[in-house]
Amino acid sequence: NRYTKYSTKTSEEFNTASRSVKPGLIASGIVSAWTWAATLLQAGTVAYQYGVAGPFWYAAGATVQVLMFSVLACKVKMNAPNCHTYLEIIYARYGVLTHWVFIFFALLTNVLVGSQLLLGGSAVVTSLTGMNVYAAIFLIPLGVCVYVVLGGLRDYSHTLILMVIILYFMFAAYATNEKIGSPSEMYHLLEAAALKRPVNGNQNGSYLTLKSNFALVFGVIQLCSGSGCVFLDQAYWQRAIVSRPSTAVRAYILGGLAWFAIPFGFATTLGLAAVALTESPSFPTFPDPMTQTEVTAGLSAPFAATALLGKGGAFALLVVLFMAVTSCASAELIAVSSILTFDIYKTYIKPSASSDQLIFIAHVMICVFGLSMAIFACIWNVVGIDLGWLFLVMGLLIGGAVFPVAFAITWKGQTRAGALAGAITGLFAGVLAWLVTAQQYYGSVSVTSTGLEYPTLAGNLAANMTGLIVSICVSLAKPESFDWATTRAINAVSSPLMSSAPSSTSLEEKKSTTSNSNLPTVRDEEKASAEDAAVVETPSKLRRAFKTACIVSFLLTFIMDFLIPIPMFLSHYIFSQGFFTAWVIITFVWVFCSTAISVILPIWETASFFKQLFWEIIGRKEL
């Protein structure tokens, strides 16, 4: 491009942003990509079902994986700094058969995530506007495909709009709106709701306690399901790949902390508001409460927004949902495009493909997967599967591959047989435990029974733990030691493979590095690139970052998933009015900190670039 050394017309920039993205924008991208329609709708659902415990367990159960991924992000920079996808690492270590098995798990993850996006988004659009559900399913990916083909990774406007609207809802519910307007009024309304509609499994049926049996079950499912989503979804690896080596760990830790505020703040507001306003004439289902079908479809938050703020609330909810669907769907499309382009087309069909050919294939694959997402969402809709069912079941289908994938980049002792056996037996164990538990507990295997808490809990735990145990045992039964030099050679310019292959550098790439090399902005980029190259060439420089990632991620996981919730669960504590007010204040503070990380920090990091860019433009005009 004119004022940088990078060109969005090249394959490397389109798929990996030239591995130059700073931590603030990576954190913003994590917030954007991890905020699905399900993040907003399912978090609102569990708040409606379980009270304050629901938003906390949704956020805590899913933040852990992003924090833990900081460890993998560091290992990627240490052991495979030039890869485009994590599946390239699988191919380099384990060969063709294992590569295809994990391509299956990767694409299955993307299909399930994409289906949830469209099922949740289309249900809300249909409920609030009356649009035909199938029209909504196809129109949503159409706009996203156009955006991704024209844009790519570097757009944080979704996160900005998301944070503004979440704060809008929070201030309306807890400060300005006459229907609630304060934490104390919300507290009294929730107390009254518990008398009329007590929560099964909660202490005294209260919405104001972390002693919630089913919320705890949901939290465990979220831990398992979220692990599969993060570790097997190329969208998260994409951000590790595009980040600067020196700041990848910091980016993921900041991103995890920032993302926690999204479901926590959103659902503590609209999910609880749905409970509080069910008896209000402004509530869409008044005088009746929501049906179970409406609850599992994720309509708690949309109904609360309408009851709280009328048409303005419904419009704001549609906007924030569109931002969530667009941002996450764009990440999914680029992730799948990378897999289909590099792991299938370039690996098996045309290894000598040029950059221009790769970017063309990437664009085509984006459109192909966009259409595939819509088709799968239509199928789920026809057979009666909704967002809630798919959200709970997803982890047991993909969980077996979680630890084998993590070990592929962190443990040199994992063997090909261990990776294959762990992933495949984990899948079968998860499905078996899921169906058997549904039959034993509820007497039948149906869409309804298989979507309940205990069968999905059993399936998720069986899949993840079987994958872990089998992978370790098989690998240790016949141990092998792997040399990381093999994965460090992936796409490395100096590797024999690369030097012997025809050059894939296009004319556009060459022009982009020579035509503007004297600009201050380009000189700064080249200096940063040289620093990053020095770090990559010396993996020992990343060991300190690796230790930091391990300590911080495990410490924060312990605090979020044990130190805070478990004592409050075991004590059977029901919030007092003062404690609930403090809980709401902490929610506001966390959302403001999240806004600072994901909205303000990226601008701060690039302030000097924009200053130089401004003066360069002024200087060119004067000439």
Coordinates of C-alpha atoms in Angstrom, one line a residue:
N1 CA 0.0 0.0 0.0
R2 CA 1.1 3.6 -0.5
Y3 CA 2.3 4.5 3.0
T4 CA 3.3 1.1 4.4
K5 CA 5.5 -1.8 3.2
Y6 CA 2.5 -4.1 3.4
S7 CA 0.0 -4.7 0.6
T8 CA -3.5 -6.1 1.2
K9 CA -3.4 -7.6 -2.3
T10 CA -0.8 -10.2 -1.1
S11 CA -1.6 -13.6 0.3
E12 CA 0.7 -13.1 3.3
E13 CA -1.0 -9.9 4.3
F14 CA -4.5 -11.1 3.7
N15 CA -4.1 -14.3 5.7
T16 CA -1.6 -13.4 8.4
A17 CA -1.5 -9.5 8.4
S18 CA 2.2 -10.0 7.7
R19 CA 2.6 -11.1 11.4
S20 CA 2.9 -7.5 12.5
V21 CA -0.2 -6.8 14.6
K22 CA 0.4 -5.1 18.0
P23 CA -1.1 -6.5 21.2
G24 CA -3.9 -3.9 21.6
L25 CA -5.4 -4.8 18.2
I26 CA -4.9 -8.5 18.8
A27 CA -6.8 -8.1 22.1
S28 CA -9.5 -6.2 20.3
G29 CA -9.6 -8.9 17.7
I30 CA -9.9 -11.6 20.4
V31 CA -12.8 -9.7 21.9
S32 CA -14.4 -9.4 18.5
A33 CA -13.9 -13.0 17.4
W34 CA -14.9 -14.6 20.7
T35 CA -18.1 -12.5 20.9
W36 CA -20.5 -14.6 18.9
A37 CA -24.2 -14.3 18.7
A38 CA -24.1 -17.1 21.3
T39 CA -21.9 -15.0 23.7
L40 CA -24.7 -12.4 23.9
L41 CA -27.7 -14.6 23.5
Q42 CA -26.6 -17.7 25.5
A43 CA -25.2 -15.6 28.3
G44 CA -28.5 -13.8 28.5
T45 CA -30.3 -17.2 28.6
V46 CA -28.2 -18.6 31.5
A47 CA -28.8 -15.3 33.4
Y48 CA -32.5 -15.7 32.9
Q49 CA -32.4 -19.4 33.9
Y50 CA -29.9 -19.3 36.8
G51 CA -29.6 -15.6 38.0
V52 CA -26.3 -13.9 38.7
A53 CA -24.4 -17.3 38.6
G54 CA -25.2 -17.7 34.9
P55 CA -23.2 -14.7 33.6
F56 CA -20.3 -15.3 35.9
W57 CA -19.9 -19.0 34.9
Y58 CA -20.4 -18.2 31.2
A59 CA -17.6 -15.6 31.4
A60 CA -15.3 -17.5 33.7
G61 CA -15.7 -20.8 31.9
A62 CA -14.8 -19.3 28.5
T63 CA -12.1 -16.8 29.5
V64 CA -9.9 -19.6 30.8
Q65 CA -9.2 -21.0 27.2
V66 CA -8.2 -17.6 25.9
L67 CA -5.8 -17.1 28.9
M68 CA -4.4 -20.7 28.4
F69 CA -4.0 -20.0 24.7
S70 CA -1.4 -17.4 25.6
V71 CA 0.8 -20.4 26.3
L72 CA 0.1 -21.9 22.8
A73 CA 0.6 -18.5 21.2
C74 CA 4.1 -18.3 22.7
K75 CA 4.9 -21.9 21.7
V76 CA 3.8 -21.1 18.1
K77 CA 6.3 -18.3 17.9
M78 CA 9.0 -20.5 19.4
N79 CA 8.4 -23.7 17.5
A80 CA 6.6 -22.8 14.2
P81 CA 7.0 -19.0 13.7
N82 CA 6.2 -19.1 10.0
C83 CA 3.1 -21.3 9.9
H84 CA -0.2 -20.1 8.4
T85 CA -2.4 -22.6 10.2
Y86 CA -2.0 -25.0 13.2
L87 CA -2.8 -27.8 10.8
E88 CA 0.5 -27.2 9.0
I89 CA 2.2 -28.1 12.3
I90 CA 0.1 -31.3 12.4
Y91 CA 1.2 -32.2 8.8
A92 CA 4.9 -31.5 9.5
R93 CA 4.9 -33.6 12.7
Y94 CA 2.5 -36.5 11.9
G95 CA 2.0 -36.8 8.2
V96 CA -0.9 -37.1 5.8
L97 CA -3.4 -39.3 7.6
T98 CA -3.2 -37.4 10.9
H99 CA -3.4 -34.2 8.9
W100 CA -6.7 -35.2 7.3
V101 CA -8.2 -36.3 10.6
F102 CA -7.5 -33.0 12.2
I103 CA -8.7 -31.1 9.1
F104 CA -12.0 -32.9 9.8
F105 CA -12.0 -31.7 13.5
A106 CA -11.0 -28.1 12.5
L107 CA -13.7 -27.8 9.8
L108 CA -16.3 -29.5 12.1
T109 CA -15.5 -26.8 14.7
N110 CA -15.9 -24.0 12.2
V111 CA -19.2 -25.5 10.9
L112 CA -20.6 -25.7 14.5
V113 CA -19.5 -22.2 15.4
G114 CA -20.9 -20.8 12.1
S115 CA -24.2 -22.6 12.6
Q116 CA -24.5 -21.1 16.1
L117 CA -23.9 -17.6 14.7
L118 CA -26.6 -18.0 12.1
L119 CA -29.1 -19.8 14.3
G120 CA -28.9 -17.2 17.0
G121 CA -28.8 -14.3 14.7
S122 CA -31.6 -15.4 12.5
A123 CA -33.9 -16.2 15.5
V124 CA -33.5 -12.7 16.9
V125 CA -33.9 -11.0 13.6
T126 CA -37.1 -13.0 12.9
S127 CA -38.4 -12.3 16.4
L128 CA -37.8 -8.6 16.3
T129 CA -38.5 -7.8 12.7
G130 CA -40.7 -10.6 11.4
M131 CA -38.3 -11.5 8.6
N132 CA -38.5 -15.0 7.3
V133 CA -36.0 -17.1 9.2
Y134 CA -34.4 -18.7 6.1
A135 CA -34.0 -15.3 4.4
A136 CA -32.2 -14.1 7.5
I137 CA -29.9 -17.2 7.5
F138 CA -28.8 -16.5 3.9
L139 CA -28.6 -12.7 4.1
I140 CA -26.3 -12.6 7.2
P141 CA -23.3 -14.5 5.6
L142 CA -23.8 -12.7 2.3
G143 CA -22.9 -9.3 3.8
V144 CA -20.1 -10.8 5.8
C145 CA -18.5 -12.5 2.8
V146 CA -18.4 -9.2 0.9
Y147 CA -16.8 -7.5 3.9
V148 CA -14.1 -10.1 4.3
V149 CA -13.2 -10.3 0.7
L150 CA -12.8 -6.5 0.6
G151 CA -11.3 -6.1 4.1
G152 CA -9.6 -8.7 6.1
L153 CA -8.3 -8.8 9.6
R154 CA -7.6 -5.2 10.7
D155 CA -11.0 -3.7 11.6
Y156 CA -11.9 -3.1 15.2
S157 CA -15.0 -1.0 14.6
H158 CA -17.1 -4.0 15.7
T159 CA -15.6 -4.0 19.1
L160 CA -16.0 -0.2 19.4
I161 CA -19.7 -0.4 18.6
L162 CA -20.2 -3.5 20.8
M163 CA -18.7 -1.7 23.9
V164 CA -20.7 1.5 23.3
I165 CA -24.0 -0.4 23.1
I166 CA -23.3 -2.6 26.1
L167 CA -22.6 0.5 28.2
Y168 CA -25.8 2.0 26.8
F169 CA -27.8 -0.9 28.1
M170 CA -26.0 -1.0 31.4
F171 CA -26.6 2.7 32.1
A172 CA -30.2 2.4 31.0
A173 CA -30.9 -0.6 33.3
Y174 CA -29.0 0.5 36.4
A175 CA -29.1 4.3 36.2
T176 CA -31.6 6.1 34.0
N177 CA -34.6 3.9 32.9
E178 CA -37.8 4.3 35.0
K179 CA -38.6 0.6 34.8
I180 CA -35.5 -0.4 36.8
G181 CA -33.1 2.5 37.1
S182 CA -30.9 1.4 40.0
P183 CA -29.2 -1.7 41.4
S184 CA -31.5 -1.6 44.5
E185 CA -34.6 -1.7 42.3
M186 CA -33.2 -4.5 40.3
Y187 CA -32.5 -6.4 43.5
H188 CA -36.1 -6.0 44.7
L189 CA -37.5 -7.1 41.4
L190 CA -35.3 -10.2 41.4
E191 CA -36.4 -11.0 44.9
A192 CA -40.0 -10.7 43.9
A193 CA -39.4 -12.9 40.8
A194 CA -37.8 -15.7 43.0
L195 CA -41.1 -15.9 45.0
K196 CA -43.2 -16.3 41.8
R197 CA -40.7 -18.3 39.7
P198 CA -38.1 -19.9 41.9
V199 CA -35.0 -21.3 40.3
N200 CA -34.7 -25.1 40.5
G201 CA -31.3 -25.9 42.0
N202 CA -30.6 -22.5 43.4
Q203 CA -30.4 -21.7 47.1
N204 CA -33.9 -20.9 48.2
G205 CA -34.8 -20.5 44.5
S206 CA -33.0 -17.2 44.5
Y207 CA -31.6 -15.4 41.4
L208 CA -29.1 -13.7 43.7
T209 CA -26.7 -16.5 44.6
L210 CA -23.8 -18.4 43.2
K211 CA -25.2 -21.5 44.9
S212 CA -26.7 -22.7 41.6
N213 CA -26.3 -26.4 40.8
F214 CA -27.2 -26.1 37.2
A215 CA -25.1 -23.0 36.7
L216 CA -22.1 -24.9 38.0
V217 CA -22.9 -27.8 35.6
F218 CA -23.1 -25.3 32.8
G219 CA -19.8 -23.8 33.9
V220 CA -18.1 -27.2 33.5
I221 CA -19.7 -27.7 30.1
Q222 CA -18.5 -24.2 29.1
L223 CA -15.0 -25.1 30.2
C224 CA -15.0 -28.2 28.0
S225 CA -16.9 -26.8 25.0
G226 CA -14.9 -23.5 25.1
S227 CA -11.6 -25.5 25.1
G228 CA -12.6 -27.2 21.8
C229 CA -13.7 -23.9 20.3
V230 CA -10.5 -22.0 21.1
F231 CA -7.9 -24.8 20.6
L232 CA -9.5 -26.2 17.4
D233 CA -10.7 -23.0 15.8
Q234 CA -8.2 -21.6 13.3
A235 CA -9.6 -18.1 14.1
Y236 CA -7.8 -18.1 17.5
W237 CA -4.6 -19.6 16.0
Q238 CA -4.9 -16.9 13.3
R239 CA -4.4 -14.2 16.0
A240 CA -1.4 -16.0 17.5
I241 CA 0.1 -16.2 14.0
V242 CA -0.5 -12.5 13.0
S243 CA 0.7 -11.1 16.3
R244 CA 4.2 -9.8 16.9
P245 CA 6.4 -12.5 18.5
S246 CA 7.5 -10.2 21.3
T247 CA 3.9 -9.3 22.4
A248 CA 1.8 -12.4 21.6
V249 CA 1.5 -13.5 25.2
R250 CA 0.6 -10.0 26.4
A251 CA -2.1 -9.8 23.7
Y252 CA -3.8 -13.0 24.7
I253 CA -3.8 -12.2 28.4
L254 CA -5.2 -8.7 27.8
G255 CA -7.7 -10.1 25.3
G256 CA -9.0 -12.7 27.8
L257 CA -9.4 -10.2 30.6
A258 CA -11.2 -7.8 28.2
W259 CA -13.5 -10.4 26.8
F260 CA -14.6 -11.5 30.3
A261 CA -16.5 -8.2 30.6
I262 CA -18.6 -8.9 27.5
P263 CA -20.9 -11.8 28.6
F264 CA -20.5 -10.7 32.3
G265 CA -21.7 -7.1 31.7
F266 CA -24.2 -7.8 29.0
A267 CA -26.0 -10.7 30.7
T268 CA -25.8 -9.2 34.2
T269 CA -27.8 -6.4 32.6
L270 CA -30.2 -7.8 30.0
G271 CA -30.4 -11.4 31.3
L272 CA -31.4 -10.2 34.8
A273 CA -33.6 -7.5 33.3
A274 CA -35.6 -10.2 31.5
V275 CA -36.3 -11.8 34.8
A276 CA -37.1 -8.5 36.5
L277 CA -39.5 -7.3 33.8
T278 CA -41.3 -10.5 32.9
E279 CA -44.4 -9.1 34.9
S280 CA -44.2 -5.7 33.1
P281 CA -46.8 -4.9 30.4
S282 CA -43.9 -3.8 28.2
F283 CA -42.5 -7.4 28.1
P284 CA -43.2 -9.0 24.7
T285 CA -44.7 -12.2 26.2
F286 CA -46.8 -10.4 28.9
P287 CA -48.8 -11.6 30.8
D288 CA -47.2 -15.0 30.3
P289 CA -43.5 -15.8 31.0
M290 CA -41.3 -16.9 28.2
T291 CA -41.7 -20.4 26.8
Q292 CA -38.9 -22.9 27.0
T293 CA -38.5 -22.8 23.2
E294 CA -38.1 -19.0 23.4
V295 CA -35.6 -19.3 26.2
T296 CA -33.4 -21.9 24.5
A297 CA -33.6 -19.9 21.2
G298 CA -31.7 -17.1 23.0
L299 CA -34.5 -14.5 23.1
S300 CA -34.2 -13.5 26.8
A301 CA -31.8 -10.5 26.0
P302 CA -33.8 -9.3 22.9
F303 CA -37.1 -9.4 24.9
A304 CA -35.4 -7.5 27.8
A305 CA -34.0 -4.8 25.5
T306 CA -37.5 -4.3 24.0
A307 CA -39.2 -4.2 27.4
L308 CA -36.6 -1.8 28.8
L309 CA -36.2 0.6 25.9
G310 CA -38.9 -0.1 23.4
K311 CA -38.1 0.1 19.7
G312 CA -34.8 1.9 20.4
G313 CA -33.7 -1.1 22.6
A314 CA -34.7 -3.6 19.9
F315 CA -32.7 -1.6 17.3
A316 CA -29.7 -1.3 19.5
L317 CA -29.9 -5.1 20.2
L318 CA -30.1 -5.8 16.4
V319 CA -27.0 -3.6 15.8
V320 CA -24.9 -5.2 18.6
L321 CA -26.0 -8.6 17.4
F322 CA -25.1 -7.7 13.8
M323 CA -21.7 -6.6 15.0
A324 CA -21.2 -9.8 16.9
V325 CA -22.2 -12.0 14.0
T326 CA -20.2 -10.0 11.5
S327 CA -17.0 -9.9 13.5
C328 CA -17.1 -13.6 14.5
A329 CA -18.3 -14.8 11.1
S330 CA -15.5 -12.8 9.4
A331 CA -13.0 -14.5 11.7
E332 CA -14.5 -17.9 10.9
L333 CA -14.5 -17.3 7.1
I334 CA -10.8 -16.2 7.1
A335 CA -9.9 -19.2 9.3
V336 CA -11.6 -21.7 7.1
S337 CA -10.2 -20.0 4.0
S338 CA -6.7 -20.4 5.4
I339 CA -7.3 -24.1 6.0
L340 CA -8.7 -24.8 2.6
T341 CA -6.1 -22.7 0.9
F342 CA -2.9 -23.7 2.7
D343 CA -3.8 -27.2 4.1
I344 CA -5.7 -28.6 1.1
Y345 CA -5.0 -26.5 -2.0
K346 CA -1.4 -25.7 -1.5
T347 CA -0.5 -28.9 0.2
Y348 CA -2.2 -31.5 -2.0
I349 CA -3.4 -29.7 -5.2
K350 CA -0.9 -27.1 -6.2
P351 CA 2.3 -26.9 -4.0
S352 CA 3.9 -24.3 -6.4
A353 CA 0.9 -21.9 -6.3
S354 CA 1.8 -18.2 -6.5
S355 CA 0.7 -15.6 -4.1
D356 CA -1.9 -14.3 -6.6
Q357 CA -3.3 -17.8 -7.0
L358 CA -3.4 -18.3 -3.3
I359 CA -5.3 -15.1 -2.6
F360 CA -7.8 -15.9 -5.4
I361 CA -8.4 -19.4 -3.9
A362 CA -8.8 -17.8 -0.4
H363 CA -11.5 -15.4 -1.7
V364 CA -13.3 -18.3 -3.4
M365 CA -13.2 -20.4 -0.3
I366 CA -14.6 -17.6 1.8
C367 CA -17.7 -17.6 -0.4
V368 CA -17.9 -21.4 -0.4
F369 CA -17.9 -21.6 3.4
G370 CA -20.3 -18.7 3.7
L371 CA -22.8 -20.6 1.6
S372 CA -22.0 -23.8 3.6
M373 CA -22.7 -22.1 6.9
A374 CA -26.2 -21.0 5.7
I375 CA -27.0 -24.5 4.4
F376 CA -26.0 -26.2 7.7
A377 CA -28.0 -23.6 9.7
C378 CA -31.1 -24.3 7.5
I379 CA -30.7 -28.1 8.2
W380 CA -30.5 -27.5 12.0
N381 CA -33.5 -25.3 11.8
V382 CA -35.6 -27.8 9.9
V383 CA -34.8 -30.7 12.3
G384 CA -35.6 -28.5 15.3
I385 CA -32.1 -27.9 16.7
D386 CA -31.7 -24.4 18.2
L387 CA -28.8 -22.4 19.5
G388 CA -29.0 -23.7 23.1
W389 CA -28.8 -27.4 22.0
L390 CA -25.9 -26.8 19.6
F391 CA -24.0 -24.8 22.2
L392 CA -24.1 -27.6 24.8
V393 CA -23.5 -30.4 22.4
M394 CA -20.6 -28.9 20.4
G395 CA -17.9 -29.7 23.0
L396 CA -18.5 -33.4 23.1
L397 CA -18.1 -33.7 19.3
I398 CA -14.8 -31.9 19.1
G399 CA -13.4 -32.2 22.7
G400 CA -11.4 -35.4 22.0
A401 CA -9.0 -33.4 19.7
V402 CA -8.3 -30.6 22.2
F403 CA -5.3 -32.0 24.0
P404 CA -3.7 -33.8 21.0
V405 CA -3.7 -30.4 19.2
A406 CA -2.3 -28.6 22.2
F407 CA 0.4 -31.2 22.7
A408 CA 1.3 -30.9 19.0
I409 CA 3.0 -27.6 19.6
T410 CA 3.9 -27.9 23.3
W411 CA 5.1 -31.5 23.9
K412 CA 7.7 -33.1 21.7
G413 CA 6.9 -36.5 23.2
Q414 CA 3.5 -36.9 21.6
T415 CA 3.6 -39.5 18.9
R416 CA 1.5 -39.8 15.7
A417 CA -0.4 -42.8 17.2
G418 CA -1.0 -40.8 20.4
A419 CA -2.5 -37.8 18.5
L420 CA -4.7 -40.0 16.3
A421 CA -5.9 -42.3 19.1
G422 CA -6.6 -39.4 21.5
A423 CA -8.8 -37.5 19.0
I424 CA -10.7 -40.5 17.6
T425 CA -11.4 -42.3 20.9
G426 CA -12.3 -39.0 22.5
L427 CA -15.0 -38.4 19.9
F428 CA -16.5 -41.9 20.3
A429 CA -16.3 -41.7 24.1
G430 CA -18.1 -38.4 24.2
V431 CA -20.9 -39.5 21.9
L432 CA -21.3 -42.7 23.8
A433 CA -21.5 -41.1 27.2
W434 CA -23.9 -38.4 25.9
L435 CA -26.4 -40.9 24.4
V436 CA -26.2 -43.4 27.3
T437 CA -26.7 -40.7 29.9
A438 CA -29.7 -39.3 28.0
Q439 CA -31.3 -42.8 27.9
Q440 CA -30.5 -43.6 31.5
Y441 CA -31.6 -40.3 33.0
Y442 CA -34.6 -39.4 30.8
G443 CA -35.7 -42.8 29.3
S444 CA -35.2 -41.8 25.7
V445 CA -32.8 -40.4 23.1
S446 CA -34.4 -37.4 21.5
V447 CA -33.5 -33.8 20.6
T448 CA -35.0 -32.7 24.0
S449 CA -33.3 -35.2 26.2
T450 CA -29.9 -35.0 24.5
G451 CA -29.9 -31.2 24.9
L452 CA -30.3 -31.3 28.7
E453 CA -27.5 -30.6 31.2
Y454 CA -26.5 -34.0 32.5
P455 CA -26.1 -35.8 29.1
T456 CA -24.1 -32.9 27.6
L457 CA -22.0 -32.7 30.8
A458 CA -21.2 -36.4 30.6
G459 CA -20.4 -36.2 26.9
N460 CA -18.2 -33.1 27.3
L461 CA -16.2 -34.6 30.2
A462 CA -15.8 -38.0 28.5
A463 CA -14.6 -36.5 25.2
N464 CA -12.0 -34.1 26.7
M465 CA -10.6 -36.5 29.4
T466 CA -10.5 -39.5 27.1
G467 CA -8.6 -37.5 24.5
L468 CA -6.1 -36.4 27.2
I469 CA -5.6 -39.8 28.8
V470 CA -5.4 -41.8 25.6
S471 CA -3.0 -39.4 23.9
I472 CA -0.6 -39.5 26.9
C473 CA -0.8 -43.2 27.4
V474 CA -0.3 -44.2 23.8
S475 CA 2.5 -41.7 23.4
L476 CA 4.3 -43.0 26.5
A477 CA 3.8 -46.6 25.5
K478 CA 6.1 -46.2 22.5
P479 CA 8.0 -42.9 23.1
E480 CA 9.5 -40.8 20.4
S481 CA 11.4 -37.6 20.7
F482 CA 10.6 -34.9 18.1
D483 CA 13.0 -32.2 16.9
W484 CA 11.3 -28.8 16.7
A485 CA 13.6 -27.8 13.9
T486 CA 11.1 -29.6 11.6
T487 CA 8.2 -27.3 12.5
R488 CA 10.5 -24.2 12.6
A489 CA 11.3 -24.9 9.0
I490 CA 7.6 -24.6 7.9
N491 CA 7.5 -21.8 5.3
A492 CA 10.9 -20.7 6.3
V493 CA 12.7 -18.9 3.5
S494 CA 16.0 -20.5 4.3
S495 CA 14.6 -24.1 4.5
P496 CA 15.5 -26.5 1.7
L497 CA 11.8 -26.9 0.8
M498 CA 11.4 -23.3 0.3
S499 CA 14.6 -22.7 -1.5
S500 CA 14.0 -25.5 -4.0
A501 CA 10.4 -24.5 -4.7
P502 CA 9.4 -21.9 -7.2
S503 CA 9.1 -18.5 -5.7
S504 CA 5.5 -17.5 -4.8
T505 CA 6.3 -13.8 -4.5
S506 CA 4.1 -11.8 -6.8
L507 CA 4.9 -8.6 -8.6
E508 CA 2.6 -6.8 -6.2
E509 CA 4.6 -8.1 -3.2
K510 CA 7.9 -6.9 -4.7
K511 CA 6.5 -3.5 -5.5
S512 CA 5.1 -3.1 -2.0
T513 CA 8.6 -3.5 -0.5
T514 CA 10.5 -1.2 -2.9
S515 CA 8.3 1.7 -4.0
N516 CA 7.9 3.4 -0.7
S517 CA 10.9 2.3 1.3
N518 CA 12.1 5.8 2.2
L519 CA 8.9 6.8 4.1
P520 CA 9.2 7.2 7.9
T521 CA 6.2 4.9 8.4
V522 CA 7.8 2.1 6.3
R523 CA 11.2 2.5 8.1
D524 CA 9.4 2.0 11.5
E525 CA 7.7 -1.1 10.2
E526 CA 11.0 -2.5 8.9
K527 CA 12.7 -1.8 12.2
A528 CA 9.9 -3.6 14.0
S529 CA 10.1 -6.5 11.6
A530 CA 13.9 -6.8 12.2
E531 CA 13.3 -6.9 15.9
D532 CA 10.7 -9.6 15.5
A533 CA 12.9 -11.6 13.2
A534 CA 15.7 -11.5 15.9
V535 CA 13.3 -12.9 18.5
V536 CA 12.1 -15.7 16.1
E537 CA 15.7 -16.7 15.3
T538 CA 16.5 -17.0 19.0
P539 CA 13.7 -19.0 20.7
S540 CA 15.4 -18.7 24.1
K541 CA 14.3 -15.1 24.1
L542 CA 10.7 -16.3 24.2
R543 CA 11.2 -18.6 27.2
R544 CA 10.6 -15.7 29.7
A545 CA 7.4 -14.9 27.9
F546 CA 6.4 -18.6 28.1
K547 CA 7.0 -18.7 31.8
T548 CA 5.0 -15.5 32.2
A549 CA 2.1 -17.0 30.2
C550 CA 2.0 -20.1 32.3
I551 CA 2.1 -18.3 35.6
V552 CA -0.5 -15.6 34.7
S553 CA -2.9 -18.0 32.9
F554 CA -2.9 -20.6 35.7
L555 CA -3.2 -17.9 38.4
L556 CA -6.1 -16.1 36.8
T557 CA -7.8 -19.4 36.1
F558 CA -7.5 -20.4 39.7
I559 CA -9.0 -17.1 40.8
M560 CA -11.9 -17.0 38.3
D561 CA -12.9 -20.7 38.5
F562 CA -12.2 -21.6 42.1
L563 CA -11.2 -18.8 44.5
I564 CA -14.2 -16.6 43.8
P565 CA -17.1 -18.9 42.9
I566 CA -16.5 -22.1 44.9
P567 CA -16.4 -20.6 48.4
M568 CA -19.6 -18.7 47.6
F569 CA -21.2 -21.9 46.2
L570 CA -20.3 -23.9 49.3
S571 CA -21.4 -21.2 51.7
H572 CA -24.9 -21.0 50.1
Y573 CA -24.6 -17.3 50.3
I574 CA -27.5 -15.2 48.9
F575 CA -26.5 -11.6 47.9
S576 CA -27.6 -8.8 50.2
Q577 CA -28.7 -5.6 48.6
G578 CA -25.3 -4.0 49.4
F579 CA -23.4 -6.9 48.0
F580 CA -25.4 -6.9 44.8
T581 CA -24.8 -3.2 44.4
A582 CA -21.1 -3.8 44.7
W583 CA -21.4 -6.7 42.2
V584 CA -23.0 -4.3 39.7
I585 CA -20.3 -1.6 40.3
I586 CA -17.5 -4.2 39.7
T587 CA -19.3 -5.1 36.4
F588 CA -19.3 -1.5 35.3
V589 CA -15.6 -1.1 36.2
W590 CA -14.7 -4.3 34.3
V591 CA -16.5 -3.2 31.2
F592 CA -14.8 0.2 31.3
C593 CA -11.4 -1.6 31.6
S594 CA -12.3 -3.8 28.7
T595 CA -13.2 -0.8 26.7
A596 CA -9.8 0.7 27.5
I597 CA -8.0 -2.4 26.4
S598 CA -9.9 -3.2 23.2
V599 CA -10.8 0.3 22.0
I600 CA -8.4 2.9 23.4
L601 CA -5.1 0.8 23.5
P602 CA -5.0 0.0 19.8
I603 CA -5.3 3.7 19.0
W604 CA -2.6 4.6 21.5
E605 CA -0.2 1.9 20.1
T606 CA -0.6 3.3 16.5
A607 CA -0.6 7.0 17.5
S608 CA 2.9 7.6 16.3
F609 CA 2.2 5.9 12.9
F610 CA -0.9 8.0 12.3
K611 CA 1.1 11.1 13.2
Q612 CA 3.8 10.2 10.7
L613 CA 1.2 9.3 8.1
F614 CA -0.5 12.7 8.5
W615 CA 2.8 14.6 8.0
E616 CA 3.7 12.4 5.1
I617 CA 0.4 13.1 3.4
I618 CA 0.7 16.8 4.0
G619 CA 4.3 16.7 2.7
R620 CA 3.2 14.9 -0.5
K621 CA 0.5 17.4 -1.1
E622 CA 2.9 20.3 -0.7
L623 CA 5.1 18.7 -3.4

